């Protein structure tokens, strides 16, 4: 397998860890100074929190359920990542509404967001499942750091950082500034429990009035079982040198509570302790950590 550049901490941004393969100083500057236009929608996620799912929902809500785009264009073209080198090419001449993804922590996001420009959807997922999904993903995504064994990865996630920034910093940074933005907060777990209700919430937030038929089209298409086989979202279009499809799947399980199959009891207790300490005062953030028989 071809050697890829190692992920690198940007020297002047010590708390941001991004793989050089798709990011650069210029691409981060572009994101920070991004001139927001009327109609721009920003989907903000810490990695492994429901990014791809939201990309699919946004594409369909803003096209009134037209499936042609989701069948012909990969998610990273339809709702590109603002911080990546390809963003400018994708976004500059695009008609409104422009759909934009970002994993960036608040400090690196477009400055104009906190002036109330654009709409922001922040999707959060319980961080034990994020850790689990991220660990499996890091084993087959060759452009990320080798996660080592789970204990190493667990410690980085809890006490240090993994690709992008510490999870705690991400959620707190964005939610602390939510009053300055036009923001909708959704969670992965709520979408698992009530996809229909959350698609409606998202549509209402964006100003779309979906009829029953369109709503059903969107909900049926956006289930895990439907999306997992779509090569426009399951990353099988990405060559093996970047994602080793022989060792893992991007669309892995799509469940709530899979962390129980990976964490030891001691790790879970340590996670709870650190979570309680670091999230003290963030009373608005309440996660569902497990759902029996979730689909
Ligand atoms: S990334 O790499 O940051 O863009 O990853 P992201 O898309 O945020 O997260 C990937 C996880 O989301 C799951 N997923 C879904 N779950 C339920 N329903 C739908 N439709 C869906 N689409 C993606 C995906 O399976 C990853 O979670 P895990 O736990 O690894 O299965």
PDB file of C-alpha atoms and ligand atoms in Angstrom:
ATOM      1  CA  UNK A   1       0.000   0.000   0.000  1.00  0.00           C
ATOM      2  CA  UNK A   2       1.207   3.442  -0.946  1.00  0.00           C
ATOM      3  CA  UNK A   3       2.488   5.553   1.952  1.00  0.00           C
ATOM      4  CA  UNK A   4       0.271   8.504   2.689  1.00  0.00           C
ATOM      5  CA  UNK A   5       1.345  11.704   4.415  1.00  0.00           C
ATOM      6  CA  UNK A   6       1.007  11.317   8.165  1.00  0.00           C
ATOM      7  CA  UNK A   7      -1.699  13.376   9.841  1.00  0.00           C
ATOM      8  CA  UNK A   8      -0.169  16.475  11.318  1.00  0.00           C
ATOM      9  CA  UNK A   9      -0.938  19.030  13.984  1.00  0.00           C
ATOM     10  CA  UNK A  10      -0.880  22.429  12.308  1.00  0.00           C
ATOM     11  CA  UNK A  11       1.962  24.221  13.963  1.00  0.00           C
ATOM     12  CA  UNK A  12       0.096  27.439  14.669  1.00  0.00           C
ATOM     13  CA  UNK A  13      -3.095  25.628  15.688  1.00  0.00           C
ATOM     14  CA  UNK A  14      -2.056  23.260  18.474  1.00  0.00           C
ATOM     15  CA  UNK A  15      -5.548  22.081  19.318  1.00  0.00           C
ATOM     16  CA  UNK A  16      -6.500  21.181  15.772  1.00  0.00           C
ATOM     17  CA  UNK A  17      -5.380  17.903  14.284  1.00  0.00           C
ATOM     18  CA  UNK A  18      -6.233  17.523  10.625  1.00  0.00           C
ATOM     19  CA  UNK A  19      -4.850  15.150   8.022  1.00  0.00           C
ATOM     20  CA  UNK A  20      -2.706  16.954   5.496  1.00  0.00           C
ATOM     21  CA  UNK A  21      -4.116  14.837   2.738  1.00  0.00           C
ATOM     22  CA  UNK A  22      -7.243  16.959   2.393  1.00  0.00           C
ATOM     23  CA  UNK A  23      -6.565  20.092   4.463  1.00  0.00           C
ATOM     24  CA  UNK A  24      -4.108  22.970   4.276  1.00  0.00           C
ATOM     25  CA  UNK A  25      -3.429  26.313   5.932  1.00  0.00           C
ATOM     26  CA  UNK A  26      -5.175  27.909   2.923  1.00  0.00           C
ATOM     27  CA  UNK A  27      -8.258  25.712   3.233  1.00  0.00           C
ATOM     28  CA  UNK A  28      -8.588  26.564   6.925  1.00  0.00           C
ATOM     29  CA  UNK A  29      -8.248  30.272   6.143  1.00  0.00           C
ATOM     30  CA  UNK A  30     -10.899  29.896   3.448  1.00  0.00           C
ATOM     31  CA  UNK A  31     -13.277  28.368   6.006  1.00  0.00           C
ATOM     32  CA  UNK A  32     -12.678  31.068   8.605  1.00  0.00           C
ATOM     33  CA  UNK A  33     -13.201  33.877   6.105  1.00  0.00           C
ATOM     34  CA  UNK A  34     -16.000  32.193   4.172  1.00  0.00           C
ATOM     35  CA  UNK A  35     -18.372  34.865   2.832  1.00  0.00           C
ATOM     36  CA  UNK A  36     -21.799  33.596   3.826  1.00  0.00           C
ATOM     37  CA  UNK A  37     -24.598  34.099   1.309  1.00  0.00           C
ATOM     38  CA  UNK A  38     -28.333  34.149   1.874  1.00  0.00           C
ATOM     39  CA  UNK A  39     -29.648  30.606   2.097  1.00  0.00           C
ATOM     40  CA  UNK A  40     -26.381  28.978   3.203  1.00  0.00           C
ATOM     41  CA  UNK A  41     -26.931  26.018   5.523  1.00  0.00           C
ATOM     42  CA  UNK A  42     -24.119  24.661   7.696  1.00  0.00           C
ATOM     43  CA  UNK A  43     -24.224  21.128   9.042  1.00  0.00           C
ATOM     44  CA  UNK A  44     -21.839  21.029  11.976  1.00  0.00           C
ATOM     45  CA  UNK A  45     -20.691  17.746  13.460  1.00  0.00           C
ATOM     46  CA  UNK A  46     -17.876  16.269  15.438  1.00  0.00           C
ATOM     47  CA  UNK A  47     -16.692  13.326  13.278  1.00  0.00           C
ATOM     48  CA  UNK A  48     -18.787  10.145  13.502  1.00  0.00           C
ATOM     49  CA  UNK A  49     -21.836  11.946  14.881  1.00  0.00           C
ATOM     50  CA  UNK A  50     -24.233  11.716  11.945  1.00  0.00           C
ATOM     51  CA  UNK A  51     -22.548  13.848   9.262  1.00  0.00           C
ATOM     52  CA  UNK A  52     -23.407  11.614   6.311  1.00  0.00           C
ATOM     53  CA  UNK A  53     -26.928  11.114   7.546  1.00  0.00           C
ATOM     54  CA  UNK A  54     -27.476  14.876   7.777  1.00  0.00           C
ATOM     55  CA  UNK A  55     -25.894  15.390   4.348  1.00  0.00           C
ATOM     56  CA  UNK A  56     -28.497  13.051   2.900  1.00  0.00           C
ATOM     57  CA  UNK A  57     -31.400  14.632   4.783  1.00  0.00           C
ATOM     58  CA  UNK A  58     -30.392  18.157   3.772  1.00  0.00           C
ATOM     59  CA  UNK A  59     -30.008  17.212   0.127  1.00  0.00           C
ATOM     60  CA  UNK A  60     -33.495  15.742   0.096  1.00  0.00           C
ATOM     61  CA  UNK A  61     -35.275  18.365   2.181  1.00  0.00           C
ATOM     62  CA  UNK A  62     -33.940  21.235   0.085  1.00  0.00           C
ATOM     63  CA  UNK A  63     -34.839  19.464  -3.185  1.00  0.00           C
ATOM     64  CA  UNK A  64     -38.357  18.598  -2.031  1.00  0.00           C
ATOM     65  CA  UNK A  65     -37.541  14.887  -1.965  1.00  0.00           C
ATOM     66  CA  UNK A  66     -35.960  14.689  -5.433  1.00  0.00           C
ATOM     67  CA  UNK A  67     -33.839  11.511  -5.302  1.00  0.00           C
ATOM     68  CA  UNK A  68     -31.805  12.232  -8.431  1.00  0.00           C
ATOM     69  CA  UNK A  69     -28.933  13.984  -6.623  1.00  0.00           C
ATOM     70  CA  UNK A  70     -28.538  11.331  -3.932  1.00  0.00           C
ATOM     71  CA  UNK A  71     -28.409   8.652  -6.619  1.00  0.00           C
ATOM     72  CA  UNK A  72     -25.828  10.362  -8.802  1.00  0.00           C
ATOM     73  CA  UNK A  73     -23.566  12.579  -6.685  1.00  0.00           C
ATOM     74  CA  UNK A  74     -21.493  11.582  -3.674  1.00  0.00           C
ATOM     75  CA  UNK A  75     -22.223  13.265  -0.366  1.00  0.00           C
ATOM     76  CA  UNK A  76     -18.893  15.098  -0.339  1.00  0.00           C
ATOM     77  CA  UNK A  77     -19.857  16.953  -3.539  1.00  0.00           C
ATOM     78  CA  UNK A  78     -23.435  17.735  -2.538  1.00  0.00           C
ATOM     79  CA  UNK A  79     -22.644  18.952   0.980  1.00  0.00           C
ATOM     80  CA  UNK A  80     -18.889  19.544   0.902  1.00  0.00           C
ATOM     81  CA  UNK A  81     -16.636  20.011   3.894  1.00  0.00           C
ATOM     82  CA  UNK A  82     -15.780  23.681   4.221  1.00  0.00           C
ATOM     83  CA  UNK A  83     -12.340  23.025   5.712  1.00  0.00           C
ATOM     84  CA  UNK A  84     -11.091  20.782   2.922  1.00  0.00           C
ATOM     85  CA  UNK A  85      -9.038  21.812  -0.089  1.00  0.00           C
ATOM     86  CA  UNK A  86     -11.898  21.026  -2.467  1.00  0.00           C
ATOM     87  CA  UNK A  87     -14.467  23.313  -0.790  1.00  0.00           C
ATOM     88  CA  UNK A  88     -13.873  26.420  -2.857  1.00  0.00           C
ATOM     89  CA  UNK A  89     -14.270  24.571  -6.141  1.00  0.00           C
ATOM     90  CA  UNK A  90     -17.498  22.972  -5.004  1.00  0.00           C
ATOM     91  CA  UNK A  91     -19.098  26.002  -3.410  1.00  0.00           C
ATOM     92  CA  UNK A  92     -18.075  29.152  -5.177  1.00  0.00           C
ATOM     93  CA  UNK A  93     -20.477  29.185  -8.094  1.00  0.00           C
ATOM     94  CA  UNK A  94     -23.200  27.082  -6.545  1.00  0.00           C
ATOM     95  CA  UNK A  95     -26.760  28.383  -6.499  1.00  0.00           C
ATOM     96  CA  UNK A  96     -28.622  28.838  -3.201  1.00  0.00           C
ATOM     97  CA  UNK A  97     -29.303  27.076  -0.980  1.00  0.00           C
ATOM     98  CA  UNK A  98     -25.676  26.040  -0.563  1.00  0.00           C
ATOM     99  CA  UNK A  99     -25.315  23.071   1.792  1.00  0.00           C
ATOM    100  CA  UNK A 100     -22.047  22.974   3.704  1.00  0.00           C
ATOM    101  CA  UNK A 101     -20.589  20.438   6.130  1.00  0.00           C
ATOM    102  CA  UNK A 102     -17.978  21.203   8.711  1.00  0.00           C
ATOM    103  CA  UNK A 103     -16.228  19.301  11.482  1.00  0.00           C
ATOM    104  CA  UNK A 104     -14.385  22.429  12.592  1.00  0.00           C
ATOM    105  CA  UNK A 105     -14.454  23.586  16.195  1.00  0.00           C
ATOM    106  CA  UNK A 106     -16.231  26.915  16.677  1.00  0.00           C
ATOM    107  CA  UNK A 107     -13.044  28.994  16.726  1.00  0.00           C
ATOM    108  CA  UNK A 108     -12.151  27.910  13.204  1.00  0.00           C
ATOM    109  CA  UNK A 109     -15.615  28.233  11.705  1.00  0.00           C
ATOM    110  CA  UNK A 110     -16.731  31.145   9.500  1.00  0.00           C
ATOM    111  CA  UNK A 111     -16.564  34.342  11.533  1.00  0.00           C
ATOM    112  CA  UNK A 112     -19.804  35.576   9.955  1.00  0.00           C
ATOM    113  CA  UNK A 113     -21.805  32.778  11.606  1.00  0.00           C
ATOM    114  CA  UNK A 114     -21.710  34.534  14.954  1.00  0.00           C
ATOM    115  CA  UNK A 115     -23.178  37.623  13.279  1.00  0.00           C
ATOM    116  CA  UNK A 116     -26.319  35.554  12.676  1.00  0.00           C
ATOM    117  CA  UNK A 117     -25.642  34.886   8.996  1.00  0.00           C
ATOM    118  CA  UNK A 118     -26.510  31.452   7.599  1.00  0.00           C
ATOM    119  CA  UNK A 119     -28.365  28.642   9.322  1.00  0.00           C
ATOM    120  CA  UNK A 120     -26.564  26.104  11.476  1.00  0.00           C
ATOM    121  CA  UNK A 121     -27.643  22.557  12.324  1.00  0.00           C
ATOM    122  CA  UNK A 122     -25.478  21.078  15.068  1.00  0.00           C
ATOM    123  CA  UNK A 123     -25.802  17.287  15.244  1.00  0.00           C
ATOM    124  CA  UNK A 124     -24.425  15.632  18.371  1.00  0.00           C
ATOM    125  CA  UNK A 125     -24.075  11.938  19.242  1.00  0.00           C
ATOM    126  CA  UNK A 126     -23.386  10.351  22.570  1.00  0.00           C
ATOM    127  CA  UNK A 127     -19.604  10.366  22.837  1.00  0.00           C
ATOM    128  CA  UNK A 128     -19.252   6.716  23.827  1.00  0.00           C
ATOM    129  CA  UNK A 129     -20.741   5.720  20.477  1.00  0.00           C
ATOM    130  CA  UNK A 130     -18.688   8.429  18.765  1.00  0.00           C
ATOM    131  CA  UNK A 131     -15.557   6.907  20.293  1.00  0.00           C
ATOM    132  CA  UNK A 132     -16.586   3.448  19.132  1.00  0.00           C
ATOM    133  CA  UNK A 133     -17.452   4.493  15.596  1.00  0.00           C
ATOM    134  CA  UNK A 134     -14.307   6.613  15.379  1.00  0.00           C
ATOM    135  CA  UNK A 135     -12.074   3.782  16.546  1.00  0.00           C
ATOM    136  CA  UNK A 136     -13.401   1.387  13.917  1.00  0.00           C
ATOM    137  CA  UNK A 137     -13.226   4.087  11.252  1.00  0.00           C
ATOM    138  CA  UNK A 138      -9.628   4.976  12.138  1.00  0.00           C
ATOM    139  CA  UNK A 139      -8.609   1.377  11.593  1.00  0.00           C
ATOM    140  CA  UNK A 140      -9.575   1.472   7.943  1.00  0.00           C
ATOM    141  CA  UNK A 141      -9.283   5.171   7.020  1.00  0.00           C
ATOM    142  CA  UNK A 142      -5.655   5.325   5.962  1.00  0.00           C
ATOM    143  CA  UNK A 143      -5.471   9.123   6.035  1.00  0.00           C
ATOM    144  CA  UNK A 144      -6.024   9.156   9.815  1.00  0.00           C
ATOM    145  CA  UNK A 145      -3.653   8.263  12.595  1.00  0.00           C
ATOM    146  CA  UNK A 146      -3.351   4.567  13.305  1.00  0.00           C
ATOM    147  CA  UNK A 147      -5.592   4.280  16.377  1.00  0.00           C
ATOM    148  CA  UNK A 148      -3.408   1.662  18.062  1.00  0.00           C
ATOM    149  CA  UNK A 149      -5.290  -0.583  20.424  1.00  0.00           C
ATOM    150  CA  UNK A 150      -8.616   0.587  21.819  1.00  0.00           C
ATOM    151  CA  UNK A 151      -7.128   1.610  25.152  1.00  0.00           C
ATOM    152  CA  UNK A 152      -4.780   4.068  23.373  1.00  0.00           C
ATOM    153  CA  UNK A 153      -7.589   5.489  21.329  1.00  0.00           C
ATOM    154  CA  UNK A 154      -9.900   5.696  24.347  1.00  0.00           C
ATOM    155  CA  UNK A 155      -7.292   7.705  26.243  1.00  0.00           C
ATOM    156  CA  UNK A 156      -6.768  10.098  23.358  1.00  0.00           C
ATOM    157  CA  UNK A 157     -10.478  10.615  22.986  1.00  0.00           C
ATOM    158  CA  UNK A 158     -11.029  11.220  26.676  1.00  0.00           C
ATOM    159  CA  UNK A 159      -7.883  13.037  27.716  1.00  0.00           C
ATOM    160  CA  UNK A 160      -6.261  14.294  24.532  1.00  0.00           C
ATOM    161  CA  UNK A 161      -7.466  14.612  21.011  1.00  0.00           C
ATOM    162  CA  UNK A 162      -8.186  12.645  17.882  1.00  0.00           C
ATOM    163  CA  UNK A 163      -8.607  14.008  14.343  1.00  0.00           C
ATOM    164  CA  UNK A 164     -10.099  17.513  14.549  1.00  0.00           C
ATOM    165  CA  UNK A 165     -10.163  18.514  18.232  1.00  0.00           C
ATOM    166  CA  UNK A 166     -11.230  17.215  21.646  1.00  0.00           C
ATOM    167  CA  UNK A 167     -14.902  16.163  21.601  1.00  0.00           C
ATOM    168  CA  UNK A 168     -15.673  18.274  24.685  1.00  0.00           C
ATOM    169  CA  UNK A 169     -14.177  21.372  23.130  1.00  0.00           C
ATOM    170  CA  UNK A 170     -16.231  20.846  19.980  1.00  0.00           C
ATOM    171  CA  UNK A 171     -19.658  20.586  21.533  1.00  0.00           C
ATOM    172  CA  UNK A 172     -19.052  23.209  24.198  1.00  0.00           C
ATOM    173  CA  UNK A 173     -17.537  25.685  21.753  1.00  0.00           C
ATOM    174  CA  UNK A 174     -20.526  25.528  19.431  1.00  0.00           C
ATOM    175  CA  UNK A 175     -23.285  25.369  22.042  1.00  0.00           C
ATOM    176  CA  UNK A 176     -21.769  28.199  24.069  1.00  0.00           C
ATOM    177  CA  UNK A 177     -22.304  30.442  21.028  1.00  0.00           C
ATOM    178  CA  UNK A 178     -25.687  29.153  19.935  1.00  0.00           C
ATOM    179  CA  UNK A 179     -27.484  32.376  20.908  1.00  0.00           C
ATOM    180  CA  UNK A 180     -25.394  34.341  18.430  1.00  0.00           C
ATOM    181  CA  UNK A 181     -26.422  32.021  15.611  1.00  0.00           C
ATOM    182  CA  UNK A 182     -29.522  30.759  13.908  1.00  0.00           C
ATOM    183  CA  UNK A 183     -29.001  27.214  15.190  1.00  0.00           C
ATOM    184  CA  UNK A 184     -30.984  23.989  15.409  1.00  0.00           C
ATOM    185  CA  UNK A 185     -29.614  21.324  17.759  1.00  0.00           C
ATOM    186  CA  UNK A 186     -30.376  17.708  16.917  1.00  0.00           C
ATOM    187  CA  UNK A 187     -29.006  14.428  18.174  1.00  0.00           C
ATOM    188  CA  UNK A 188     -28.209  11.175  16.448  1.00  0.00           C
ATOM    189  CA  UNK A 189     -30.191   9.303  19.077  1.00  0.00           C
ATOM    190  CA  UNK A 190     -33.323  11.416  18.508  1.00  0.00           C
ATOM    191  CA  UNK A 191     -33.048  10.733  14.790  1.00  0.00           C
ATOM    192  CA  UNK A 192     -32.780   7.004  15.473  1.00  0.00           C
ATOM    193  CA  UNK A 193     -35.898   7.137  17.650  1.00  0.00           C
ATOM    194  CA  UNK A 194     -37.936   9.450  15.450  1.00  0.00           C
ATOM    195  CA  UNK A 195     -36.490  10.060  12.012  1.00  0.00           C
ATOM    196  CA  UNK A 196     -39.749  11.403  10.635  1.00  0.00           C
ATOM    197  CA  UNK A 197     -40.207  13.930  13.427  1.00  0.00           C
ATOM    198  CA  UNK A 198     -36.639  15.132  13.075  1.00  0.00           C
ATOM    199  CA  UNK A 199     -36.817  15.473   9.290  1.00  0.00           C
ATOM    200  CA  UNK A 200     -39.896  17.640   9.888  1.00  0.00           C
ATOM    201  CA  UNK A 201     -38.063  19.747  12.481  1.00  0.00           C
ATOM    202  CA  UNK A 202     -35.166  20.240  10.080  1.00  0.00           C
ATOM    203  CA  UNK A 203     -37.496  21.134   7.213  1.00  0.00           C
ATOM    204  CA  UNK A 204     -39.376  23.637   9.358  1.00  0.00           C
ATOM    205  CA  UNK A 205     -36.136  25.194  10.544  1.00  0.00           C
ATOM    206  CA  UNK A 206     -35.046  25.634   6.921  1.00  0.00           C
ATOM    207  CA  UNK A 207     -38.441  26.948   5.834  1.00  0.00           C
ATOM    208  CA  UNK A 208     -39.658  23.963   3.786  1.00  0.00           C
ATOM    209  CA  UNK A 209     -43.210  22.740   3.978  1.00  0.00           C
ATOM    210  CA  UNK A 210     -43.011  19.056   3.027  1.00  0.00           C
ATOM    211  CA  UNK A 211     -46.138  17.179   2.048  1.00  0.00           C
ATOM    212  CA  UNK A 212     -46.737  13.655   3.401  1.00  0.00           C
ATOM    213  CA  UNK A 213     -45.513  11.920   0.244  1.00  0.00           C
ATOM    214  CA  UNK A 214     -42.242  13.851   0.164  1.00  0.00           C
ATOM    215  CA  UNK A 215     -41.717  13.287   3.864  1.00  0.00           C
ATOM    216  CA  UNK A 216     -42.183   9.545   3.410  1.00  0.00           C
ATOM    217  CA  UNK A 217     -39.766   9.492   0.468  1.00  0.00           C
ATOM    218  CA  UNK A 218     -37.112  11.222   2.572  1.00  0.00           C
ATOM    219  CA  UNK A 219     -37.641   9.056   5.641  1.00  0.00           C
ATOM    220  CA  UNK A 220     -37.604   5.823   3.639  1.00  0.00           C
ATOM    221  CA  UNK A 221     -34.433   6.793   1.841  1.00  0.00           C
ATOM    222  CA  UNK A 222     -32.628   7.956   4.983  1.00  0.00           C
ATOM    223  CA  UNK A 223     -32.918   4.801   7.064  1.00  0.00           C
ATOM    224  CA  UNK A 224     -29.639   3.042   7.780  1.00  0.00           C
ATOM    225  CA  UNK A 225     -30.686  -0.030   5.826  1.00  0.00           C
ATOM    226  CA  UNK A 226     -31.413   2.050   2.744  1.00  0.00           C
ATOM    227  CA  UNK A 227     -28.323   4.281   2.925  1.00  0.00           C
ATOM    228  CA  UNK A 228     -25.809   1.552   3.701  1.00  0.00           C
ATOM    229  CA  UNK A 229     -25.974   0.129   0.174  1.00  0.00           C
ATOM    230  CA  UNK A 230     -25.785   3.461  -1.641  1.00  0.00           C
ATOM    231  CA  UNK A 231     -22.338   3.984  -3.063  1.00  0.00           C
ATOM    232  CA  UNK A 232     -23.027   7.741  -3.041  1.00  0.00           C
ATOM    233  CA  UNK A 233     -22.762   7.694   0.753  1.00  0.00           C
ATOM    234  CA  UNK A 234     -21.073   4.453   1.825  1.00  0.00           C
ATOM    235  CA  UNK A 235     -17.607   5.567   0.648  1.00  0.00           C
ATOM    236  CA  UNK A 236     -17.004   2.521  -1.533  1.00  0.00           C
ATOM    237  CA  UNK A 237     -16.196   5.019  -4.313  1.00  0.00           C
ATOM    238  CA  UNK A 238     -13.064   5.920  -2.324  1.00  0.00           C
ATOM    239  CA  UNK A 239     -10.034   3.867  -3.404  1.00  0.00           C
ATOM    240  CA  UNK A 240      -8.570   1.233  -1.102  1.00  0.00           C
ATOM    241  CA  UNK A 241      -5.368   3.202  -0.582  1.00  0.00           C
ATOM    242  CA  UNK A 242      -7.464   5.789   1.318  1.00  0.00           C
ATOM    243  CA  UNK A 243     -10.029   3.518   2.929  1.00  0.00           C
ATOM    244  CA  UNK A 244      -9.146  -0.121   3.159  1.00  0.00           C
ATOM    245  CA  UNK A 245     -12.532  -1.617   2.427  1.00  0.00           C
ATOM    246  CA  UNK A 246     -11.228  -5.083   3.182  1.00  0.00           C
ATOM    247  CA  UNK A 247     -10.864  -4.177   6.875  1.00  0.00           C
ATOM    248  CA  UNK A 248     -13.998  -2.188   7.624  1.00  0.00           C
ATOM    249  CA  UNK A 249     -17.158  -0.476   6.503  1.00  0.00           C
ATOM    250  CA  UNK A 250     -18.078   3.190   6.732  1.00  0.00           C
ATOM    251  CA  UNK A 251     -21.751   2.297   7.178  1.00  0.00           C
ATOM    252  CA  UNK A 252     -20.925  -0.011  10.032  1.00  0.00           C
ATOM    253  CA  UNK A 253     -23.877  -0.566  12.401  1.00  0.00           C
ATOM    254  CA  UNK A 254     -25.835   2.658  12.753  1.00  0.00           C
ATOM    255  CA  UNK A 255     -26.919   1.843  16.317  1.00  0.00           C
ATOM    256  CA  UNK A 256     -27.164   3.493  19.690  1.00  0.00           C
ATOM    257  CA  UNK A 257     -25.231   1.712  22.445  1.00  0.00           C
ATOM    258  CA  UNK A 258     -22.697  -0.243  20.405  1.00  0.00           C
ATOM    259  CA  UNK A 259     -20.025   1.124  22.772  1.00  0.00           C
ATOM    260  CA  UNK A 260     -21.108  -1.656  25.139  1.00  0.00           C
ATOM    261  CA  UNK A 261     -19.435  -4.147  22.794  1.00  0.00           C
ATOM    262  CA  UNK A 262     -16.113  -2.339  23.035  1.00  0.00           C
ATOM    263  CA  UNK A 263     -15.740  -0.540  26.356  1.00  0.00           C
ATOM    264  CA  UNK A 264     -14.711  -2.432  29.450  1.00  0.00           C
ATOM    265  CA  UNK A 265     -16.662  -1.689  32.625  1.00  0.00           C
ATOM    266  CA  UNK A 266     -13.655   0.246  33.920  1.00  0.00           C
ATOM    267  CA  UNK A 267     -13.443   2.299  30.728  1.00  0.00           C
ATOM    268  CA  UNK A 268     -17.128   3.079  30.876  1.00  0.00           C
ATOM    269  CA  UNK A 269     -16.826   4.228  34.480  1.00  0.00           C
ATOM    270  CA  UNK A 270     -13.815   6.368  33.690  1.00  0.00           C
ATOM    271  CA  UNK A 271     -15.666   7.869  30.747  1.00  0.00           C
ATOM    272  CA  UNK A 272     -18.645   8.704  32.967  1.00  0.00           C
ATOM    273  CA  UNK A 273     -16.368  10.339  35.535  1.00  0.00           C
ATOM    274  CA  UNK A 274     -14.536  12.513  33.019  1.00  0.00           C
ATOM    275  CA  UNK A 275     -17.760  13.331  31.176  1.00  0.00           C
ATOM    276  CA  UNK A 276     -19.456  14.475  34.404  1.00  0.00           C
ATOM    277  CA  UNK A 277     -16.479  16.630  35.297  1.00  0.00           C
ATOM    278  CA  UNK A 278     -15.989  18.228  31.879  1.00  0.00           C
ATOM    279  CA  UNK A 279     -19.676  18.711  31.067  1.00  0.00           C
ATOM    280  CA  UNK A 280     -20.540  20.152  34.479  1.00  0.00           C
ATOM    281  CA  UNK A 281     -22.860  23.089  33.886  1.00  0.00           C
ATOM    282  CA  UNK A 282     -23.888  21.960  30.386  1.00  0.00           C
ATOM    283  CA  UNK A 283     -27.335  21.009  31.630  1.00  0.00           C
ATOM    284  CA  UNK A 284     -28.943  21.368  28.194  1.00  0.00           C
ATOM    285  CA  UNK A 285     -26.907  18.458  26.847  1.00  0.00           C
ATOM    286  CA  UNK A 286     -28.482  15.114  27.669  1.00  0.00           C
ATOM    287  CA  UNK A 287     -27.605  12.015  25.732  1.00  0.00           C
ATOM    288  CA  UNK A 288     -29.307   8.682  25.343  1.00  0.00           C
ATOM    289  CA  UNK A 289     -26.549   6.141  25.823  1.00  0.00           C
ATOM    290  CA  UNK A 290     -28.363   2.982  24.830  1.00  0.00           C
ATOM    291  CA  UNK A 291     -31.555   1.924  23.090  1.00  0.00           C
ATOM    292  CA  UNK A 292     -32.623  -1.674  23.165  1.00  0.00           C
ATOM    293  CA  UNK A 293     -33.278  -3.205  19.761  1.00  0.00           C
ATOM    294  CA  UNK A 294     -32.610   0.065  17.958  1.00  0.00           C
ATOM    295  CA  UNK A 295     -32.766  -0.180  14.166  1.00  0.00           C
TER     296      UNK A 295
HETATM  297  S1  LIG B   1     -17.850  11.115   9.266  1.00  0.00           S
HETATM  298  O1  LIG B   1     -16.657  10.283   8.893  1.00  0.00           O
HETATM  299  O2  LIG B   1     -17.525  12.049  10.337  1.00  0.00           O
HETATM  300  O3  LIG B   1     -18.439  11.785   8.103  1.00  0.00           O
HETATM  301  O4  LIG B   1     -18.880  10.056   9.853  1.00  0.00           O
HETATM  302  P1  LIG B   1     -20.411  10.342  10.208  1.00  0.00           P
HETATM  303  O5  LIG B   1     -21.222  10.287   8.979  1.00  0.00           O
HETATM  304  O6  LIG B   1     -20.518  11.540  11.075  1.00  0.00           O
HETATM  305  O7  LIG B   1     -20.746   9.097  11.136  1.00  0.00           O
HETATM  306  C1  LIG B   1     -20.751   7.786  10.656  1.00  0.00           C
HETATM  307  C2  LIG B   1     -21.662   6.994  11.572  1.00  0.00           C
HETATM  308  O8  LIG B   1     -23.032   7.325  11.258  1.00  0.00           O
HETATM  309  C3  LIG B   1     -23.718   6.108  10.934  1.00  0.00           C
HETATM  310  N1  LIG B   1     -24.787   6.397   9.975  1.00  0.00           N
HETATM  311  C4  LIG B   1     -26.092   6.177  10.248  1.00  0.00           C
HETATM  312  N2  LIG B   1     -26.700   5.729  11.364  1.00  0.00           N
HETATM  313  C5  LIG B   1     -28.057   5.588  11.323  1.00  0.00           C
HETATM  314  N3  LIG B   1     -28.802   5.871  10.226  1.00  0.00           N
HETATM  315  C6  LIG B   1     -28.237   6.331   9.089  1.00  0.00           C
HETATM  316  N4  LIG B   1     -28.996   6.580   8.015  1.00  0.00           N
HETATM  317  C7  LIG B   1     -26.810   6.500   9.072  1.00  0.00           C
HETATM  318  N5  LIG B   1     -25.909   6.918   8.142  1.00  0.00           N
HETATM  319  C8  LIG B   1     -24.699   6.846   8.714  1.00  0.00           C
HETATM  320  C9  LIG B   1     -22.618   5.224  10.389  1.00  0.00           C
HETATM  321  O9  LIG B   1     -23.017   3.868  10.336  1.00  0.00           O
HETATM  322  C10 LIG B   1     -21.520   5.491  11.402  1.00  0.00           C
HETATM  323  O10 LIG B   1     -21.825   4.955  12.691  1.00  0.00           O
HETATM  324  P2  LIG B   1     -21.338   3.509  13.206  1.00  0.00           P
HETATM  325  O11 LIG B   1     -21.673   3.475  14.667  1.00  0.00           O
HETATM  326  O12 LIG B   1     -19.860   3.423  12.950  1.00  0.00           O
HETATM  327  O13 LIG B   1     -22.126   2.521  12.418  1.00  0.00           O
END
